Short mmCIF file of C-alpha atoms in Angstrom, two decimals:
data_model
loop_
_atom_site.label_atom_id
_atom_site.label_comp_id
_atom_site.label_asym_id
_atom_site.label_seq_id
_atom_site.Cartn_x
_atom_site.Cartn_y
_atom_site.Cartn_z
CA UNK A 1148 0.00 0.00 0.00
CA UNK A 1149 2.74 2.58 0.73
CA UNK A 1150 4.28 1.92 -2.69
CA UNK A 1151 0.88 2.34 -4.33
CA UNK A 1152 0.35 5.67 -2.60
CA UNK A 1153 3.83 6.86 -3.65
CA UNK A 1154 3.02 5.97 -7.26
CA UNK A 1155 -0.33 7.74 -6.87
CA UNK A 1156 1.51 10.86 -5.69
CA UNK A 1157 3.80 10.64 -8.71
CA UNK A 1158 0.80 10.37 -11.01
CA UNK A 1159 -0.78 13.44 -9.46
CA UNK A 1160 2.40 15.47 -9.85
CA UNK A 1161 2.74 14.48 -13.52
CA UNK A 1162 -0.91 15.20 -14.32
CA UNK A 1163 -2.85 18.47 -14.65
CA UNK A 1164 -3.89 17.93 -11.02
CA UNK A 1165 -0.34 18.76 -9.85
CA UNK A 1166 -1.73 21.85 -8.12
CA UNK A 1167 -2.61 19.44 -5.29
CA UNK A 1168 0.17 19.45 -2.70
CA UNK A 1169 1.33 15.82 -2.13
CA UNK A 1170 4.24 16.62 0.19
CA UNK A 1171 2.47 15.69 3.48
CA UNK A 1172 1.12 12.50 1.87
CA UNK A 1173 4.59 11.36 0.79
CA UNK A 1174 6.13 12.32 4.14
CA UNK A 1175 3.75 9.96 5.96
CA UNK A 1176 4.54 6.94 3.79
CA UNK A 1177 7.68 5.72 5.65
CA UNK A 1178 5.70 5.72 8.90
CA UNK A 1179 2.92 3.70 7.25
CA UNK A 1180 5.46 1.25 5.81
CA UNK A 1181 7.08 0.69 9.22
CA UNK A 1182 3.83 -0.86 10.50
CA UNK A 1183 4.04 -3.88 8.22
CA UNK A 1184 7.47 -3.88 6.57
CA UNK A 1185 10.95 -4.39 7.86
CA UNK A 1186 13.75 -1.81 7.79
CA UNK A 1187 14.58 -2.54 4.14
CA UNK A 1188 10.99 -2.13 3.02
CA UNK A 1189 10.60 1.08 4.99
CA UNK A 1190 13.81 2.45 3.55
CA UNK A 1191 12.63 1.56 0.03
CA UNK A 1192 9.38 3.45 0.55
CA UNK A 1193 11.32 6.45 1.91
CA UNK A 1194 13.59 6.37 -1.15
CA UNK A 1195 10.55 6.25 -3.42
CA UNK A 1196 8.93 9.20 -1.66
CA UNK A 1197 12.20 11.14 -1.86
CA UNK A 1198 12.49 10.38 -5.57
CA UNK A 1199 8.98 11.64 -6.26
CA UNK A 1200 9.68 14.81 -4.26
CA UNK A 1201 12.89 15.51 -6.19
CA UNK A 1202 11.23 14.82 -9.55
CA UNK A 1203 8.29 17.09 -8.89
CA UNK A 1204 10.47 19.89 -7.45
CA UNK A 1205 12.62 19.82 -10.58
CA UNK A 1206 9.71 19.43 -12.98
CA UNK A 1207 7.73 22.32 -11.49
CA UNK A 1208 10.79 24.44 -10.72
CA UNK A 1209 10.03 24.53 -7.01
CA UNK A 1210 13.66 24.74 -5.88
CA UNK A 1211 14.42 27.80 -3.83
CA UNK A 1212 11.05 27.82 -2.07
CA UNK A 1213 10.78 27.18 1.64
CA UNK A 1214 8.03 24.62 1.14
CA UNK A 1215 10.15 22.10 -0.73
CA UNK A 1216 12.96 22.22 1.84
CA UNK A 1217 10.49 21.83 4.70
CA UNK A 1218 8.99 18.82 2.91
CA UNK A 1219 12.40 17.21 2.40
CA UNK A 1220 13.40 17.83 6.02
CA UNK A 1221 10.15 16.33 7.29
CA UNK A 1222 10.59 13.32 5.01
CA UNK A 1223 14.14 12.81 6.30
CA UNK A 1224 13.09 12.97 9.96
CA UNK A 1225 10.10 10.67 9.49
CA UNK A 1226 12.18 8.19 7.45
CA UNK A 1227 14.94 7.93 10.07
CA UNK A 1228 12.40 7.50 12.87
CA UNK A 1229 10.41 4.92 10.88
CA UNK A 1230 13.45 2.80 9.98
CA UNK A 1231 14.64 2.87 13.59
CA UNK A 1232 11.20 1.89 14.89
CA UNK A 1233 10.78 -0.85 12.29
CA UNK A 1234 14.16 -2.33 13.19
CA UNK A 1235 13.36 -2.29 16.91
CA UNK A 1236 9.96 -3.95 16.38
CA UNK A 1237 11.46 -6.55 14.08
CA UNK A 1238 14.18 -7.38 16.61
CA UNK A 1239 11.67 -7.72 19.44
CA UNK A 1240 9.34 -9.94 17.40
CA UNK A 1241 12.21 -12.14 16.30
CA UNK A 1242 13.30 -12.54 19.90
CA UNK A 1243 9.79 -13.54 20.95
CA UNK A 1244 9.54 -16.02 18.06
CA UNK A 1245 12.92 -17.54 18.92
CA UNK A 1246 11.79 -18.00 22.51
CA UNK A 1247 8.55 -19.70 21.43
CA UNK A 1248 10.51 -21.97 19.11
CA UNK A 1249 12.88 -22.97 21.91
CA UNK A 1250 9.92 -23.85 24.12
CA UNK A 1251 8.34 -25.83 21.27
CA UNK A 1252 11.55 -27.75 20.63
CA UNK A 1253 11.89 -28.55 24.34
CA UNK A 1254 8.29 -29.77 24.47
CA UNK A 1255 8.80 -31.90 21.38
CA UNK A 1256 11.96 -33.46 22.83
CA UNK A 1257 10.09 -34.36 26.01
CA UNK A 1258 7.29 -35.91 23.97
CA UNK A 1259 9.58 -37.69 21.50
CA UNK A 1260 12.59 -38.84 23.46
CA UNK A 1261 15.80 -39.77 21.61
CA UNK A 1262 15.77 -43.39 20.48
CA UNK A 1263 18.72 -45.46 21.82
CA UNK A 1264 21.08 -46.71 19.13
CA UNK A 1265 20.99 -50.27 20.47
CA UNK A 1266 18.24 -52.19 22.23
CA UNK A 1267 18.50 -55.93 22.71
CA UNK A 1268 18.49 -57.68 19.33
CA UNK A 1269 18.01 -54.52 17.26
CA UNK A 1270 19.73 -51.29 16.29
CA UNK A 1271 17.43 -48.31 15.99
CA UNK A 1272 17.27 -44.74 14.70
CA UNK A 1273 14.51 -42.17 14.38
CA UNK A 1274 13.81 -39.04 12.39
CA UNK A 1275 11.21 -36.33 12.86
CA UNK A 1276 10.58 -33.59 10.27
CA UNK A 1277 8.28 -30.68 11.06
CA UNK A 1278 6.25 -29.34 8.15
CA UNK A 1279 6.35 -25.77 9.47
CA UNK A 1280 9.36 -23.74 10.52
CA UNK A 1281 7.22 -21.87 13.05
CA UNK A 1282 6.60 -23.00 16.61
CA UNK A 1283 3.56 -25.18 15.93
CA UNK A 1284 4.08 -28.78 17.05
CA UNK A 1285 2.57 -31.71 15.20
CA UNK A 1286 0.85 -34.86 16.42
CA UNK A 1287 3.28 -37.52 15.18
CA UNK A 1288 4.47 -39.90 17.89
CA UNK A 1289 6.92 -42.77 18.22
CA UNK A 1290 8.79 -44.66 20.93
CA UNK A 1291 11.03 -47.71 21.31
CA UNK A 1292 11.30 -49.55 24.63
CA UNK A 1293 13.35 -52.61 25.63
CA UNK A 1294 11.15 -54.83 27.82
CA UNK A 1295 11.26 -58.37 29.18
CA UNK A 1296 9.04 -59.39 26.26
CA UNK A 1297 11.41 -57.94 23.67
CA UNK A 1298 11.86 -54.60 21.96
CA UNK A 1299 8.52 -52.88 21.59
CA UNK A 1300 7.80 -49.82 19.50
CA UNK A 1301 4.93 -47.58 18.53
CA UNK A 1302 4.37 -45.21 15.63
CA UNK A 1303 1.28 -43.02 15.48
CA UNK A 1304 -0.28 -39.92 14.01
CA UNK A 1305 -2.94 -37.78 15.68
CA UNK A 1306 -5.59 -36.15 13.53
CA UNK A 1307 -4.87 -32.43 13.45
CA UNK A 1308 -1.92 -30.50 14.82
CA UNK A 1309 -1.01 -27.91 17.41
CA UNK A 1310 -1.46 -28.21 21.18
CA UNK A 1311 -4.67 -30.33 21.05
CA UNK A 1312 -2.82 -32.92 18.95
CA UNK A 1313 0.17 -32.81 21.30
CA UNK A 1314 -2.07 -33.53 24.30
CA UNK A 1315 -3.59 -36.57 22.61
CA UNK A 1316 -0.18 -37.79 21.48
CA UNK A 1317 1.18 -37.42 25.01
CA UNK A 1318 -1.74 -39.45 26.39
CA UNK A 1319 -1.17 -42.30 23.94
CA UNK A 1320 2.60 -42.31 24.48
CA UNK A 1321 2.20 -42.28 28.25
CA UNK A 1322 -0.10 -45.28 28.15
CA UNK A 1323 2.26 -47.14 25.83
CA UNK A 1324 5.33 -46.48 27.96
CA UNK A 1325 3.53 -47.88 30.98
CA UNK A 1326 1.70 -50.83 29.43
CA UNK A 1327 4.63 -52.32 27.47
CA UNK A 1328 6.34 -53.38 30.69
CA UNK A 1329 3.32 -55.21 32.17
CA UNK A 1330 1.19 -56.56 29.31
CA UNK A 1331 2.47 -59.65 27.51
CA UNK A 1332 -0.04 -59.27 24.68
CA UNK A 1333 0.47 -56.48 22.13
CA UNK A 1334 -3.29 -56.17 21.68
CA UNK A 1335 -3.63 -55.34 25.37
CA UNK A 1336 -0.93 -52.67 24.97
CA UNK A 1337 -2.90 -51.13 22.12
CA UNK A 1338 -6.10 -51.30 24.18
CA UNK A 1339 -4.40 -49.33 26.97
CA UNK A 1340 -3.47 -46.66 24.42
CA UNK A 1341 -7.05 -46.54 23.15
CA UNK A 1342 -8.41 -46.20 26.69
CA UNK A 1343 -5.98 -43.38 27.46
CA UNK A 1344 -7.10 -41.58 24.29
CA UNK A 1345 -10.76 -41.88 25.27
CA UNK A 1346 -10.04 -40.49 28.73
CA UNK A 1347 -8.08 -37.56 27.34
CA UNK A 1348 -10.77 -36.74 24.77
CA UNK A 1349 -13.37 -36.71 27.56
CA UNK A 1350 -11.48 -33.99 29.47
CA UNK A 1351 -12.88 -30.51 28.76
CA UNK A 1352 -10.44 -28.50 26.71
CA UNK A 1353 -8.46 -31.54 25.56
CA UNK A 1354 -9.27 -30.61 21.99
CA UNK A 1355 -9.49 -27.24 20.33
CA UNK A 1356 -12.64 -25.15 20.46
CA UNK A 1357 -13.35 -25.84 16.79
CA UNK A 1358 -13.12 -29.60 17.42
CA UNK A 1359 -15.46 -29.67 20.42
CA UNK A 1360 -18.43 -30.25 18.12
CA UNK A 1361 -16.62 -33.05 16.22
CA UNK A 1362 -15.33 -35.31 18.97
CA UNK A 1363 -16.18 -38.35 16.84
CA UNK A 1364 -13.37 -37.26 14.53
CA UNK A 1365 -10.71 -37.35 17.28
CA UNK A 1366 -8.63 -40.39 16.45
CA UNK A 1367 -5.05 -41.62 16.27
CA UNK A 1368 -3.69 -43.99 13.68
CA UNK A 1369 -1.23 -46.22 15.51
CA UNK A 1370 0.98 -49.24 14.98
CA UNK A 1371 2.58 -51.30 17.73
CA UNK A 1372 5.35 -53.79 16.95
CA UNK A 1373 7.41 -56.22 19.01
CA UNK A 1374 10.79 -57.77 18.17
CA UNK A 1375 11.42 -60.69 20.56
CA UNK A 1376 14.55 -62.82 20.73
CA UNK A 1377 13.05 -65.10 18.08
CA UNK A 1378 13.57 -64.02 14.41
CA UNK A 1379 10.06 -62.62 14.03
CA UNK A 1380 8.25 -59.30 14.40
CA UNK A 1381 4.71 -59.04 15.72
CA UNK A 1382 2.51 -56.16 14.61
CA UNK A 1383 -0.84 -54.70 15.64
CA UNK A 1384 -2.00 -52.05 13.20
CA UNK A 1385 -4.85 -49.65 13.92
CA UNK A 1386 -5.39 -47.71 10.70
CA UNK A 1387 -1.74 -46.72 10.27
CA UNK A 1388 0.39 -47.01 7.10
CA UNK A 1389 1.88 -50.51 7.16
CA UNK A 1390 5.55 -50.88 8.10
CA UNK A 1391 8.02 -51.64 5.32
CA UNK A 1392 10.38 -54.60 5.58
CA UNK A 1393 13.65 -54.40 3.62
CA UNK A 1394 15.12 -57.82 2.86
CA UNK A 1395 17.74 -58.60 0.25
CA UNK A 1396 17.34 -55.20 -1.40
CA UNK A 1397 13.57 -55.62 -1.83
CA UNK A 1398 10.83 -53.91 0.16
CA UNK A 1399 7.69 -55.63 1.38
CA UNK A 1400 4.75 -53.86 3.04
CA UNK A 1401 3.49 -55.71 6.12
CA UNK A 1402 -0.16 -55.08 5.32
CA UNK A 1403 -2.56 -56.44 7.97
CA UNK A 1404 -4.82 -59.27 6.88
CA UNK A 1405 -7.75 -57.63 8.69
CA UNK A 1406 -7.76 -53.81 8.54
CA UNK A 1407 -8.69 -52.14 11.81
CA UNK A 1408 -9.92 -48.60 12.50
CA UNK A 1409 -7.72 -46.04 14.29
CA UNK A 1410 -7.71 -45.53 18.05
CA UNK A 1411 -10.82 -43.66 19.09
CA UNK A 1412 -13.02 -45.42 16.54
CA UNK A 1413 -13.45 -48.73 18.36
CA UNK A 1414 -17.19 -48.79 17.58
CA UNK A 1415 -16.28 -49.77 14.02
CA UNK A 1416 -14.44 -52.94 15.09
CA UNK A 1417 -16.46 -56.01 14.13
CA UNK A 1418 -15.68 -59.69 13.83
CA UNK A 1419 -13.44 -61.92 15.97
CA UNK A 1420 -11.09 -60.59 18.64
CA UNK A 1421 -8.04 -58.73 17.38
CA UNK A 1422 -4.76 -60.65 17.33
CA UNK A 1423 -1.19 -59.60 16.66
CA UNK A 1424 0.16 -60.69 13.28
CA UNK A 1425 3.61 -62.28 13.05
CA UNK A 1426 6.14 -61.90 10.21
CA UNK A 1427 9.65 -63.35 9.73
CA UNK A 1428 12.37 -60.91 10.80
CA UNK A 1429 15.76 -62.64 10.68
CA UNK A 1430 19.15 -60.93 11.12
CA UNK A 1431 19.96 -58.56 8.28
CA UNK A 1432 16.37 -57.37 7.81
CA UNK A 1433 15.37 -53.76 8.28
CA UNK A 1434 11.96 -52.56 9.40
CA UNK A 1435 10.77 -49.00 8.78
CA UNK A 1436 7.83 -47.49 10.60
CA UNK A 1437 6.60 -44.15 9.26
CA UNK A 1438 3.73 -41.68 9.24
CA UNK A 1439 1.65 -40.64 6.24
CA UNK A 1440 3.55 -37.36 6.04
CA UNK A 1441 6.34 -39.33 4.34
CA UNK A 1442 4.38 -41.20 1.69
CA UNK A 1443 2.02 -38.27 0.99
CA UNK A 1444 4.79 -35.79 0.21
CA UNK A 1445 4.28 -34.52 -3.34
CA UNK A 1446 6.61 -33.16 -6.00
CA UNK A 1447 5.93 -30.38 -8.52
CA UNK A 1448 3.94 -32.84 -10.65
CA UNK A 1449 1.72 -33.76 -7.67
CA UNK A 1450 3.22 -37.27 -7.49
CA UNK A 1451 3.57 -39.00 -4.12
CA UNK A 1452 6.94 -39.93 -2.66
CA UNK A 1453 7.79 -43.55 -3.54
CA UNK A 1454 9.15 -44.66 -0.17
CA UNK A 1455 9.73 -48.36 -1.05
CA UNK A 1456 11.74 -47.39 -4.12
CA UNK A 1457 13.74 -44.87 -2.10
CA UNK A 1458 14.53 -47.55 0.50
CA UNK A 1459 15.74 -49.96 -2.18
CA UNK A 1460 18.03 -47.25 -3.59
CA UNK A 1461 19.80 -46.61 -0.28
CA UNK A 1462 23.25 -48.14 0.13
CA UNK A 1463 24.00 -50.53 2.97
CA UNK A 1464 24.82 -48.41 6.01
CA UNK A 1465 23.97 -47.85 9.66
CA UNK A 1466 20.39 -46.97 10.66
CA UNK A 1467 21.14 -43.23 11.20
CA UNK A 1468 22.86 -43.02 7.82
CA UNK A 1469 20.00 -44.92 6.21
CA UNK A 1470 17.43 -42.45 7.56
CA UNK A 1471 19.62 -39.53 6.55
CA UNK A 1472 19.64 -40.73 2.94
CA UNK A 1473 15.86 -41.19 3.03
CA UNK A 1474 15.60 -37.69 4.47
CA UNK A 1475 17.60 -36.22 1.60
CA UNK A 1476 15.54 -38.11 -0.97
CA UNK A 1477 12.29 -36.92 0.64
CA UNK A 1478 13.40 -33.29 0.71
CA UNK A 1479 14.50 -33.44 -2.92
CA UNK A 1480 11.16 -34.92 -3.93
CA UNK A 1481 9.15 -32.28 -2.06
CA UNK A 1482 11.40 -29.40 -3.19
CA UNK A 1483 12.34 -28.67 0.41
CA UNK A 1484 8.81 -28.19 1.74
CA UNK A 1485 6.59 -30.78 3.41
CA UNK A 1486 2.82 -30.44 3.57
CA UNK A 1487 2.62 -32.48 6.79
CA UNK A 1488 4.88 -33.53 9.65
CA UNK A 1489 6.82 -36.70 8.92
CA UNK A 1490 8.32 -39.27 11.27
CA UNK A 1491 10.35 -42.41 10.57
CA UNK A 1492 11.60 -45.14 12.89
CA UNK A 1493 14.08 -47.75 11.63
CA UNK A 1494 15.10 -50.95 13.39
CA UNK A 1495 17.71 -53.51 12.28
CA UNK A 1496 17.73 -57.12 13.38
CA UNK A 1497 21.23 -57.92 14.62
CA UNK A 1498 22.99 -61.16 15.50
CA UNK A 1499 24.20 -59.66 18.78
CA UNK A 1500 22.14 -58.64 21.80
CA UNK A 1501 22.79 -56.46 24.81
#
């Protein structure tokens, strides 16, 4: 808007309506620009206003009059004050944003604790990518725990984002971290997570104001897996993208034989009782758990990211290096910008245990 008004002033001065005095209008433009622009933008507006003033003074032969010098002096004073104010406001806002980001990062690290590099018969690594550079936290969740039953892990994704999603993710993670040490059945572990989600959703204010009228839509897609000492992996999948098993350079999706609804939608479960499904997982295999933010990343042609193909293209390396290469491939595919948060959890079956 300030640039438009400066151009409008120039048009007036170059038209038959130049008898209108535009000096006060141009003098106010740097102050107007400082409200929404940074120091560079404010300085550009001031330079534009100065240019119009010099052009009109020369065109209309106004040099030598007191009015033109008063206008230029006022423009100089207002410009200096506006640039200084804009810089101070920008610095303060940046400081506040940095503080909010630090708090968000700390909260995210508490929610998603670092995954140990070695747990029992597996090596593990994790990766979390936020879609936004601002302080908003997403609802992706994951955890790996070494228990007496084996290495147990969870990967989940809460519908929505922001603080309501974080609260639901924290409830599910808390229930998982407690239940994995006491329940020998993975289905019971998942049931504890579902019960914790229902309790959290029933608490007033657990979801955002806009979601209060749509509580039926509060759900979490989740997948729980267990790697015991035997060369198998057991999986219970509640509406989550299936894990990908890399064996001999080929990727296989561990799709459940009986699809189940996400946590929070238990009313849609019909048929026989849910049971964990078992798949071979010998030494040398790699298992990748991920959220839909990975496979739904699009390129400029609106094509989805081909995660299985990307996994097959990665060279043999350690789990952190493997995820780093997948990260680079994902960022290249999405041209550096993700539409949704993305999380990945990789576990390797090893011959050694600790």
